[in-house]
Amino acid sequence: RRIVAYAAERFIEVIPEIEFPGHSDEVFAAYPELCCSGRAYTSGEFCVGNPLSLKFMDEVLTEVLELFPSKYIHIGGDECPKARWKECPLCQRRMKENGLKNEEELQSYFMQRIEKWLNGHGRNIIGWDEILQGGISKTATVMSWRGSKGGIAAAKAGNTVIMAPNTHCYLDYRQTRQQEFEPLGQVKYLPMRQVYALDPYEQLTPDERKYILGVQGNLWTEYIPDFRQVKHMLLPR
Ligand code: ACM
Ligand code: ZN
């Protein structure tokens, strides 16, 4: 609440990302029954065949909507391995019942269900470019991170897009080649020149450009212990 208010006073809107159905290990540590195996695992995903997972998400998002007034809610969708869904009777049953051909479509089904729920509450979703894989609705906004190609495809299909390609916008990558002078972090290299070379309208016609809402710099903080280092990574890029 304090962050949202602090930002609002400065005309900034905070959009939360509540990650589904992968990248949720902290959830599984507390609620292992939401995993396909019923036991907590790492780098796994929600059991989307289990009605409890859907109930859990509705409850979490109800709290999120109370906290965040933003029109958009980011619901993740990236890097979901989906391997356990192939072996899980509940997930396979849900695929069969809904005529879904593969696990990509199962993820789409799940994301679109969350989207409908959020639309019903007056909000729109943002998802990482993986949400394109099994098909998306017209009202979803795509955040392109695995390069720009997902964002280009989404804009051509008439979906709104935020460009955050890791080729230009990942500010957790190092900014010099002199690694011995840089703090511990991702070993990838992203100099300032490359950041400023981003063309968010790449390959788009003037008509398609209107779907690009803007760009985002991602500063993931796995290797960032304090604000001093935040500034080191952020500036001047
Ligand atoms: C991402 O970096 N996995 C969006
Ligand atoms: Zn499952």
XYZ file of N, CA and C and ligand atoms in Angstrom:
716
model
N 0.817 -1.210 0.000
C 0.000 0.000 0.000
C 0.849 1.257 0.000
N 1.942 1.206 0.783
C 2.811 2.387 0.879
C 3.532 2.639 -0.450
N 3.963 1.567 -1.095
C 4.649 1.729 -2.390
C 3.700 2.311 -3.427
N 2.473 1.765 -3.482
C 1.486 2.249 -4.458
C 1.196 3.730 -4.223
N 1.049 4.125 -2.947
C 0.738 5.525 -2.623
C 1.926 6.435 -2.940
N 3.126 5.976 -2.583
C 4.344 6.764 -2.845
C 4.492 7.019 -4.338
N 4.280 5.966 -5.130
C 4.407 6.097 -6.587
C 3.308 7.006 -7.138
N 2.088 6.832 -6.655
C 0.952 7.613 -7.180
C 1.172 9.110 -6.956
N 1.726 9.460 -5.817
C 2.035 10.874 -5.550
C 2.987 11.444 -6.592
N 3.758 10.571 -7.215
C 4.736 10.986 -8.239
C 4.252 10.629 -9.644
N 2.930 10.403 -9.788
C 2.291 10.129 -11.083
C 2.820 8.842 -11.728
N 3.193 7.893 -10.884
C 3.651 6.590 -11.381
C 2.651 5.534 -10.932
N 2.288 4.647 -11.866
C 1.381 3.563 -11.520
C 2.181 2.272 -11.392
N 2.017 1.588 -10.295
C 2.706 0.310 -10.097
C 1.812 -0.809 -10.625
N 2.363 -1.637 -11.521
C 1.633 -2.803 -12.019
C 2.289 -4.045 -11.428
N 1.545 -4.827 -10.683
C 2.157 -6.026 -10.087
C 2.247 -7.152 -11.107
N 3.262 -8.012 -10.958
C 3.284 -9.258 -11.718
C 3.073 -10.403 -10.743
N 2.006 -11.136 -10.945
C 1.700 -12.308 -10.130
C 1.866 -13.510 -11.043
N 2.934 -14.254 -10.808
C 3.397 -15.222 -11.811
C 2.626 -16.540 -11.760
N 2.031 -16.914 -12.893
C 1.415 -18.227 -13.104
C 1.862 -18.723 -14.473
N 1.845 -20.006 -14.765
C 1.738 -21.100 -13.801
C 3.114 -21.628 -13.383
N 4.219 -21.048 -13.948
C 5.575 -21.441 -13.514
C 6.131 -20.429 -12.524
N 7.442 -20.507 -12.280
C 8.115 -19.540 -11.399
C 7.369 -19.298 -10.084
N 6.852 -20.361 -9.496
C 6.018 -20.176 -8.300
C 6.471 -21.081 -7.154
N 7.784 -21.353 -7.100
C 8.298 -22.291 -6.089
C 7.925 -21.896 -4.668
N 7.866 -20.577 -4.419
C 7.532 -20.131 -3.058
C 6.109 -20.528 -2.685
N 5.227 -20.605 -3.674
C 3.857 -21.058 -3.412
C 3.873 -22.545 -3.058
N 4.650 -23.321 -3.841
C 4.632 -24.773 -3.644
C 5.278 -25.185 -2.322
N 6.219 -24.356 -1.844
C 6.819 -24.640 -0.538
C 5.746 -24.594 0.551
N 4.790 -23.674 0.393
C 3.743 -23.521 1.410
C 2.509 -24.374 1.110
N 2.229 -24.608 -0.172
C 1.017 -25.337 -0.589
C 1.385 -26.458 -1.567
N 2.100 -27.491 -1.070
C 2.543 -28.554 -1.988
C 1.381 -29.261 -2.689
N 0.180 -29.172 -2.106
C -0.988 -29.831 -2.736
C -1.352 -29.199 -4.083
N -0.757 -28.044 -4.386
C -1.041 -27.396 -5.677
C -0.093 -27.856 -6.790
N 0.832 -28.786 -6.453
C 1.719 -29.378 -7.461
C 1.090 -30.663 -8.001
N 1.451 -31.011 -9.223
C 0.937 -32.257 -9.805
C 1.253 -33.469 -8.931
N 2.464 -33.505 -8.353
C 2.880 -34.666 -7.558
C 2.370 -34.595 -6.123
N 1.832 -33.440 -5.718
C 1.406 -33.274 -4.327
C 2.573 -33.014 -3.384
N 3.791 -32.971 -3.946
C 4.973 -32.653 -3.145
C 5.659 -31.425 -3.729
N 6.221 -30.599 -2.835
C 6.844 -29.359 -3.302
C 8.010 -29.697 -4.223
N 8.121 -28.994 -5.338
C 9.276 -29.157 -6.204
C 9.783 -27.784 -6.609
N 11.003 -27.777 -7.165
C 11.519 -26.506 -7.659
C 11.460 -26.508 -9.172
N 11.385 -25.315 -9.721
C 11.268 -25.133 -11.173
C 10.110 -25.928 -11.765
N 9.015 -25.979 -11.056
C 7.836 -26.676 -11.558
C 6.726 -25.694 -11.872
N 5.514 -26.197 -11.887
C 4.375 -25.390 -12.267
C 3.155 -25.809 -11.461
N 2.151 -24.953 -11.436
C 0.888 -25.312 -10.793
C 0.277 -26.513 -11.495
N -0.381 -27.399 -10.702
C -1.218 -28.430 -11.309
C -2.494 -27.734 -11.770
N -2.612 -27.546 -13.077
C -3.762 -26.788 -13.565
C -4.995 -27.672 -13.755
N -4.812 -29.000 -13.503
C -5.980 -29.877 -13.518
C -6.704 -29.870 -12.182
N -6.042 -29.383 -11.168
C -6.587 -29.408 -9.808
C -7.445 -28.165 -9.558
N -8.736 -28.357 -9.246
C -9.597 -27.190 -9.011
C -9.080 -26.292 -7.883
N -8.293 -26.881 -6.952
C -7.743 -26.072 -5.852
C -6.802 -24.982 -6.365
N -6.077 -25.280 -7.474
C -5.160 -24.273 -8.044
C -5.957 -23.072 -8.536
N -7.096 -23.339 -9.174
C -7.922 -22.249 -9.704
C -8.507 -21.424 -8.557
N -8.924 -22.123 -7.513
C -9.479 -21.432 -6.336
C -8.393 -20.564 -5.687
N -7.183 -21.138 -5.580
C -6.063 -20.402 -4.984
C -5.809 -19.110 -5.761
N -5.796 -19.217 -7.090
C -5.507 -18.029 -7.906
C -6.565 -16.969 -7.766
N -7.830 -17.397 -7.750
C -8.904 -16.416 -7.575
C -8.731 -15.683 -6.241
N -8.345 -16.440 -5.222
C -8.205 -15.816 -3.896
C -7.006 -14.868 -3.846
N -5.891 -15.296 -4.442
C -4.712 -14.422 -4.465
C -5.021 -13.147 -5.239
N -5.641 -13.320 -6.403
C -5.915 -12.138 -7.244
C -6.947 -11.219 -6.598
N -7.855 -11.773 -5.821
C -8.808 -10.920 -5.089
C -8.040 -9.982 -4.162
N -7.041 -10.519 -3.470
C -6.224 -9.669 -2.589
C -5.399 -8.674 -3.397
N -4.876 -9.135 -4.530
C -4.054 -8.264 -5.380
C -4.882 -7.066 -5.877
N -6.115 -7.326 -6.274
C -6.960 -6.243 -6.803
C -7.283 -5.223 -5.725
N -7.380 -5.693 -4.485
C -7.618 -4.744 -3.389
C -6.421 -3.817 -3.195
N -5.226 -4.348 -3.436
C -4.005 -3.561 -3.198
C -3.645 -2.654 -4.363
N -3.840 -3.157 -5.590
C -3.329 -2.444 -6.770
C -4.477 -1.936 -7.648
N -4.609 -0.607 -7.789
C -5.694 -0.071 -8.615
C -5.401 -0.074 -10.117
N -4.234 -0.572 -10.559
C -3.845 -0.467 -11.968
C -4.844 -1.189 -12.878
N -5.021 -0.646 -14.076
C -5.894 -1.280 -15.072
C -5.309 -2.637 -15.496
N -3.966 -2.714 -15.514
C -3.309 -3.945 -15.947
C -2.809 -4.751 -14.749
N -2.935 -6.061 -14.855
C -2.295 -6.982 -13.909
C -1.462 -7.942 -14.761
N -0.169 -8.027 -14.459
C 0.722 -8.943 -15.190
C 0.602 -10.327 -14.561
N 0.293 -11.333 -15.380
C 0.108 -12.673 -14.806
C 1.187 -13.667 -15.255
N 2.318 -13.137 -15.721
C 3.477 -14.020 -15.966
C 3.340 -14.842 -17.230
N 3.396 -16.164 -17.077
C 3.285 -17.060 -18.230
C 4.608 -17.509 -18.809
N 5.745 -16.979 -18.306
C 7.037 -17.334 -18.904
C 7.644 -18.578 -18.271
N 8.500 -19.223 -19.058
C 9.388 -20.296 -18.585
C 8.671 -21.363 -17.756
N 7.498 -21.760 -18.229
C 6.771 -22.821 -17.531
C 7.126 -24.148 -18.187
N 7.796 -25.068 -17.451
C 8.307 -26.281 -18.101
C 7.216 -27.232 -18.603
N 6.119 -27.345 -17.931
C 4.949 -28.150 -18.357
C 5.207 -29.658 -18.382
N 6.420 -30.089 -17.973
C 6.757 -31.521 -18.085
C 5.831 -32.373 -17.217
N 5.529 -31.905 -16.007
C 4.703 -32.729 -15.117
C 3.264 -32.845 -15.609
N 2.824 -31.859 -16.349
C 1.438 -31.923 -16.861
C 1.246 -33.142 -17.749
N 2.318 -33.557 -18.436
C 2.228 -34.704 -19.355
C 1.919 -36.003 -18.612
N 2.383 -36.077 -17.349
C 2.243 -37.312 -16.570
C 1.067 -37.261 -15.595
N 0.446 -36.095 -15.465
C -0.507 -35.905 -14.371
C -1.932 -36.226 -14.816
N -2.599 -37.176 -14.133
C -3.966 -37.553 -14.543
C -4.945 -36.366 -14.504
N -4.812 -35.495 -13.507
C -5.747 -34.357 -13.420
C -5.555 -33.391 -14.590
N -4.277 -33.101 -14.905
C -3.996 -32.182 -16.023
C -4.434 -32.804 -17.347
N -4.137 -34.111 -17.510
C -4.527 -34.776 -18.767
C -6.051 -34.816 -18.912
N -6.744 -35.005 -17.784
C -8.213 -35.021 -17.843
C -8.752 -33.657 -18.268
N -8.166 -32.600 -17.710
C -8.640 -31.263 -18.084
C -8.402 -30.997 -19.578
N -7.272 -31.500 -20.093
C -7.006 -31.331 -21.528
C -8.077 -32.030 -22.367
N -8.392 -33.266 -21.963
C -9.388 -34.052 -22.690
C -10.764 -33.387 -22.650
N -11.157 -32.993 -21.442
C -12.499 -32.407 -21.269
C -12.680 -31.131 -22.075
N -11.563 -30.412 -22.310
C -11.681 -29.127 -23.006
C -11.154 -29.191 -24.449
N -10.897 -30.412 -24.913
C -10.457 -30.598 -26.298
C -9.120 -29.921 -26.596
N -8.189 -29.957 -25.633
C -6.895 -29.291 -25.819
C -5.890 -30.290 -26.374
N -5.171 -29.884 -27.423
C -4.304 -30.824 -28.148
C -2.966 -31.072 -27.477
N -2.450 -30.060 -26.794
C -1.129 -30.239 -26.188
C -1.010 -29.360 -24.948
N 0.150 -29.440 -24.277
C 0.338 -28.723 -23.014
C 0.398 -27.206 -23.219
N 0.837 -26.773 -24.423
C 0.817 -25.326 -24.728
C -0.622 -24.802 -24.665
N -1.514 -25.599 -25.239
C -2.924 -25.184 -25.230
C -3.502 -25.238 -23.817
N -2.975 -26.159 -23.003
C -3.433 -26.214 -21.609
C -3.020 -24.938 -20.875
N -1.783 -24.483 -21.118
C -1.362 -23.221 -20.495
C -2.254 -22.070 -20.976
N -2.544 -22.036 -22.269
C -3.412 -20.991 -22.812
C -4.790 -21.008 -22.166
N -5.318 -22.215 -22.020
C -6.641 -22.375 -21.408
C -6.637 -21.762 -20.008
N -5.571 -22.062 -19.300
C -5.429 -21.615 -17.916
C -5.263 -20.092 -17.862
N -4.404 -19.541 -18.720
C -4.180 -18.094 -18.727
C -5.442 -17.358 -19.159
N -6.134 -17.924 -20.127
C -7.352 -17.257 -20.599
C -8.457 -17.306 -19.554
N -8.426 -18.352 -18.747
C -9.396 -18.412 -17.655
C -9.117 -17.285 -16.637
N -7.834 -17.109 -16.308
C -7.486 -16.009 -15.393
C -7.862 -14.677 -16.038
N -7.589 -14.581 -17.340
C -7.895 -13.319 -18.030
C -9.390 -12.994 -17.944
N -10.224 -14.008 -18.179
C -11.690 -13.775 -18.105
C -12.069 -13.296 -16.713
N -11.473 -13.936 -15.724
C -11.775 -13.571 -14.331
C -11.373 -12.111 -14.092
N -10.179 -11.748 -14.555
C -9.720 -10.361 -14.351
C -10.559 -9.369 -15.160
N -10.900 -9.727 -16.406
C -11.765 -8.863 -17.223
C -13.092 -8.629 -16.506
N -13.601 -9.688 -15.884
C -14.848 -9.579 -15.121
C -14.739 -8.621 -13.945
N -13.510 -8.380 -13.521
C -13.265 -7.432 -12.426
C -12.722 -6.104 -12.954
N -12.873 -5.890 -14.254
C -12.520 -4.586 -14.827
C -11.033 -4.381 -15.094
N -10.251 -5.491 -15.165
C -8.807 -5.350 -15.405
C -8.408 -6.084 -16.683
N -7.237 -5.705 -17.202
C -6.673 -6.378 -18.377
C -5.369 -7.072 -17.995
N -5.013 -8.103 -18.752
C -3.774 -8.819 -18.419
C -2.604 -8.383 -19.298
N -1.423 -8.539 -18.703
C -0.163 -8.544 -19.443
C 0.435 -9.928 -19.220
N 1.045 -10.499 -20.261
C 1.746 -11.766 -20.093
C 3.034 -11.758 -20.899
N 4.015 -12.539 -20.484
C 5.270 -12.683 -21.254
C 4.978 -13.354 -22.590
N 5.913 -13.228 -23.543
C 5.604 -13.638 -24.921
C 5.249 -15.116 -25.063
N 5.584 -15.956 -24.071
C 5.173 -17.372 -24.140
C 3.660 -17.525 -24.245
N 2.892 -16.515 -23.786
C 1.425 -16.679 -23.845
C 0.916 -16.729 -25.284
N 1.787 -16.372 -26.252
C 1.380 -16.448 -27.657
C 1.287 -17.902 -28.138
N 2.016 -18.806 -27.465
C 2.199 -20.167 -27.999
C 0.906 -20.946 -28.222
N -0.011 -20.880 -27.259
C -1.241 -21.674 -27.438
C -2.430 -20.817 -27.835
N -2.180 -19.583 -28.264
C -3.261 -18.682 -28.667
C -3.662 -17.748 -27.538
N -3.898 -16.475 -27.886
C -4.312 -15.489 -26.860
C -5.530 -14.714 -27.333
N -6.199 -14.077 -26.384
C -7.371 -13.270 -26.726
C -6.923 -11.891 -27.212
N -7.845 -11.146 -27.754
C -7.552 -9.816 -28.317
C -7.176 -8.782 -27.245
N -7.626 -9.003 -26.013
C -7.449 -7.964 -24.990
C -6.172 -8.157 -24.163
N -5.387 -9.196 -24.493
C -4.148 -9.428 -23.736
C -3.023 -8.546 -24.278
N -2.207 -8.035 -23.368
C -1.005 -7.297 -23.759
C 0.195 -8.222 -23.615
N 1.050 -8.242 -24.633
C 2.215 -9.133 -24.632
C 3.464 -8.352 -24.256
N 4.234 -8.896 -23.331
C 5.517 -8.300 -22.986
C 6.599 -9.181 -23.616
N 7.322 -8.618 -24.574
C 8.277 -9.388 -25.366
C 9.623 -9.405 -24.670
N 10.081 -10.573 -24.246
C 11.374 -10.646 -23.535
C 12.402 -11.510 -24.248
N 11.961 -12.557 -24.970
C 12.917 -13.421 -25.671
C 13.227 -12.769 -27.016
N 13.900 -11.653 -26.957
C 14.059 -10.823 -28.141
C 12.765 -10.093 -28.458
N 12.729 -9.492 -29.653
C 11.561 -8.687 -30.049
C 10.547 -9.468 -30.867
N 10.882 -10.716 -31.277
C 10.037 -11.368 -32.282
C 8.612 -11.654 -31.779
N 8.482 -12.007 -30.496
C 7.140 -12.235 -29.938
C 6.305 -10.964 -29.995
N 6.943 -9.841 -29.652
C 6.236 -8.560 -29.676
C 5.850 -8.150 -31.089
N 6.741 -8.424 -32.036
C 6.449 -8.091 -33.443
C 5.241 -8.911 -33.916
N 5.270 -10.211 -33.617
C 4.152 -11.083 -34.026
C 2.849 -10.623 -33.370
N 2.924 -10.258 -32.101
C 1.707 -9.843 -31.385
C 1.150 -8.550 -31.971
N 2.033 -7.579 -32.270
C 1.566 -6.310 -32.849
C 0.942 -6.552 -34.220
N 1.547 -7.447 -34.996
C 0.985 -7.757 -36.324
C -0.383 -8.423 -36.200
N -0.598 -9.127 -35.070
C -1.890 -9.773 -34.841
C -2.886 -8.818 -34.182
N -2.439 -7.577 -33.885
C -3.368 -6.599 -33.315
C -3.470 -6.634 -31.797
N -2.469 -7.239 -31.134
C -2.418 -7.180 -29.669
C -1.482 -6.057 -29.231
N -1.797 -5.429 -28.125
C -0.891 -4.405 -27.616
C 0.347 -5.066 -27.017
N 1.462 -4.336 -27.065
C 2.771 -4.915 -26.759
C 3.604 -3.946 -25.911
N 4.354 -4.514 -24.971
C 5.427 -3.770 -24.307
C 6.723 -4.470 -24.689
N 7.650 -3.722 -25.254
C 8.918 -4.304 -25.672
C 9.908 -4.283 -24.500
N 10.378 -5.471 -24.119
C 11.395 -5.588 -23.074
C 12.387 -6.678 -23.479
N 12.897 -6.619 -24.737
C 13.717 -7.735 -25.237
C 15.032 -7.874 -24.465
N 15.384 -9.115 -24.169
C 16.632 -9.330 -23.412
C 17.864 -8.934 -24.233
N 17.687 -8.785 -25.537
C 18.788 -8.327 -26.392
C 19.150 -6.860 -26.124
N 18.241 -6.081 -25.533
C 18.465 -4.647 -25.315
C 18.057 -4.136 -23.933
N 17.177 -4.840 -23.249
C 16.485 -4.249 -22.082
C 16.763 -4.958 -20.765
N 17.680 -5.936 -20.747
C 17.918 -6.659 -19.502
C 19.067 -5.999 -18.739
N 18.689 -5.111 -17.838
C 19.686 -4.299 -17.139
C 20.369 -5.067 -16.017
N 19.973 -6.339 -15.840
C 20.733 -7.180 -14.893
C 21.959 -7.788 -15.576
N 22.049 -7.659 -16.922
C 23.259 -8.113 -17.616
C 24.378 -7.103 -17.363
N 25.618 -7.566 -17.465
C 26.744 -6.678 -17.146
C 26.978 -5.633 -18.229
N 27.533 -4.509 -17.799
C 27.669 -3.404 -18.754
C 29.094 -3.177 -19.243
N 30.036 -3.947 -18.757
C 31.390 -3.866 -19.298
C 31.915 -5.286 -19.506
N 33.035 -5.380 -20.222
C 33.655 -6.693 -20.405
C 34.692 -6.968 -19.312
N 34.900 -5.964 -18.447
C 35.888 -6.150 -17.384
C 35.205 -6.713 -16.147
N 34.947 -8.024 -16.230
C 34.106 -8.645 -15.214
C 34.716 -8.557 -13.818
N 36.069 -8.453 -13.779
C 36.693 -8.412 -12.454
C 36.350 -7.122 -11.714
N 35.884 -6.102 -12.459
C 35.492 -4.853 -11.805
C 33.990 -4.735 -11.594
N 33.271 -5.772 -11.995
C 31.813 -5.723 -11.850
C 31.390 -6.609 -10.689
N 30.318 -6.218 -10.022
C 29.818 -7.086 -8.951
C 29.300 -8.410 -9.515
N 29.190 -9.406 -8.647
C 28.653 -10.712 -9.027
C 27.302 -10.517 -9.727
N 27.101 -11.238 -10.828
C 25.825 -11.066 -11.531
C 25.746 -11.956 -12.747
N 24.751 -11.707 -13.593
C 24.613 -12.444 -14.843
C 25.876 -12.232 -15.678
N 26.317 -13.276 -16.369
C 27.554 -13.130 -17.137
C 27.312 -12.523 -18.520
N 26.075 -12.289 -18.880
C 25.800 -11.703 -20.194
C 26.180 -10.229 -20.215
N 26.415 -9.724 -21.435
C 27.004 -8.396 -21.622
C 26.028 -7.496 -22.370
N 25.677 -6.373 -21.786
C 24.746 -5.439 -22.431
C 25.225 -4.003 -22.232
N 26.082 -3.545 -23.155
C 26.614 -2.187 -23.015
C 25.558 -1.128 -23.347
N 25.823 0.085 -22.917
C 24.873 1.181 -23.112
C 24.506 1.372 -24.584
N 25.522 1.231 -25.462
C 25.295 1.427 -26.899
C 24.161 0.522 -27.397
N 24.201 -0.716 -26.922
C 23.201 -1.710 -27.358
C 21.799 -1.359 -26.819
N 21.732 -0.881 -25.590
C 20.437 -0.502 -25.006
C 19.796 0.595 -25.847
N 20.613 1.610 -26.177
C 20.075 2.762 -26.907
C 19.809 2.447 -28.376
N 20.320 1.302 -28.855
C 20.094 0.915 -30.252
C 18.732 0.244 -30.448
N 18.004 0.015 -29.382
C 16.706 -0.654 -29.522
C 15.766 0.156 -30.419
N 15.198 -0.526 -31.400
C 14.121 0.077 -32.188
C 12.849 -0.698 -31.885
N 12.000 -0.148 -31.039
C 10.793 -0.901 -30.655
C 9.797 -1.074 -31.798
N 9.997 -0.347 -32.895
C 9.102 -0.448 -34.055
C 9.669 -1.337 -35.160
N 10.754 -2.049 -34.854
C 11.394 -2.914 -35.844
C 10.357 -3.778 -36.586
N 10.464 -3.782 -37.909
C 9.622 -4.612 -38.791
C 8.132 -4.299 -38.743
N 7.745 -3.161 -38.177
C 6.311 -2.849 -38.098
C 5.938 -1.718 -39.055
N 4.772 -1.848 -39.670
C 4.264 -0.773 -40.524
C 3.778 0.362 -39.616
N 3.639 1.588 -40.197
C 3.130 2.693 -39.380
C 1.814 2.327 -38.685
N 0.978 1.566 -39.352
C -0.305 1.178 -38.770
C -0.148 0.230 -37.580
N 0.851 -0.658 -37.690
C 1.057 -1.645 -36.617
C 1.750 -1.022 -35.400
N 2.417 0.110 -35.618
C 3.197 0.714 -34.525
C 2.331 1.170 -33.367
N 1.068 1.421 -33.654
C 0.203 1.911 -32.566
C -0.015 0.857 -31.478
N 0.300 -0.394 -31.782
C 0.125 -1.447 -30.780
C 1.289 -1.501 -29.774
N 2.356 -0.791 -30.078
C 3.493 -0.777 -29.140
C 3.222 0.277 -28.066
N 2.935 -0.186 -26.861
C 2.603 0.756 -25.779
C 3.852 1.469 -25.266
N 4.984 0.763 -25.328
C 6.218 1.353 -24.838
C 7.252 0.284 -24.570
N 8.283 0.653 -23.825
C 9.380 -0.274 -23.538
C 9.551 -0.401 -22.030
N 10.224 -1.456 -21.624
C 10.515 -1.645 -20.196
C 11.930 -2.169 -20.033
N 12.668 -1.616 -19.098
C 13.967 -2.168 -18.731
C 13.777 -3.106 -17.558
N 14.281 -4.325 -17.676
C 14.110 -5.304 -16.599
C 15.366 -5.379 -15.747
N 15.211 -5.094 -14.480
C 16.345 -5.205 -13.566
C 16.020 -6.270 -12.522
N 16.211 -7.540 -12.944
C 15.954 -8.651 -12.012
C 16.999 -8.621 -10.909
N 16.599 -8.951 -9.703
C 17.488 -8.661 -8.566
C 18.070 -9.900 -7.866
N 18.160 -11.029 -8.591
C 18.770 -12.206 -7.939
C 20.154 -11.898 -7.371
N 20.896 -11.050 -8.092
C 22.277 -10.776 -7.693
C 22.426 -9.380 -7.089
N 21.314 -8.742 -6.733
C 21.380 -7.343 -6.317
C 20.924 -7.181 -4.875
N 21.883 -7.007 -3.954
C 21.515 -6.999 -2.536
C 21.027 -5.655 -2.013
N 21.333 -4.557 -2.690
C 20.975 -3.260 -2.097
C 20.781 -2.184 -3.172
N 20.326 -1.007 -2.726
C 19.965 0.050 -3.675
C 21.190 0.633 -4.370
N 22.334 0.596 -3.673
C 23.573 1.047 -4.294
C 23.845 0.284 -5.587
N 23.657 -1.023 -5.517
C 23.910 -1.833 -6.703
C 22.798 -1.694 -7.749
N 21.579 -1.421 -7.275
C 20.495 -1.111 -8.227
C 20.940 0.047 -9.100
N 21.451 1.090 -8.463
C 21.861 2.294 -9.217
C 23.033 1.981 -10.146
N 23.956 1.171 -9.666
C 25.113 0.780 -10.485
C 24.651 0.099 -11.775
N 23.638 -0.761 -11.662
C 23.160 -1.504 -12.830
C 22.295 -0.613 -13.730
N 21.516 0.239 -13.116
C 20.524 1.037 -13.851
C 21.162 2.176 -14.631
N 22.151 2.814 -14.056
C 22.727 4.023 -14.649
C 24.094 3.718 -15.254
N 24.372 4.223 -16.450
C 23.531 5.149 -17.233
C 22.622 4.468 -18.231
N 22.528 3.155 -18.158
C 21.780 2.488 -19.239
C 20.309 2.823 -19.204
C 11.910 -13.531 -17.899
O 13.021 -12.973 -17.866
N 11.783 -14.810 -17.605
C 10.698 -12.789 -18.244
Zn -1.397 -31.697 -12.715
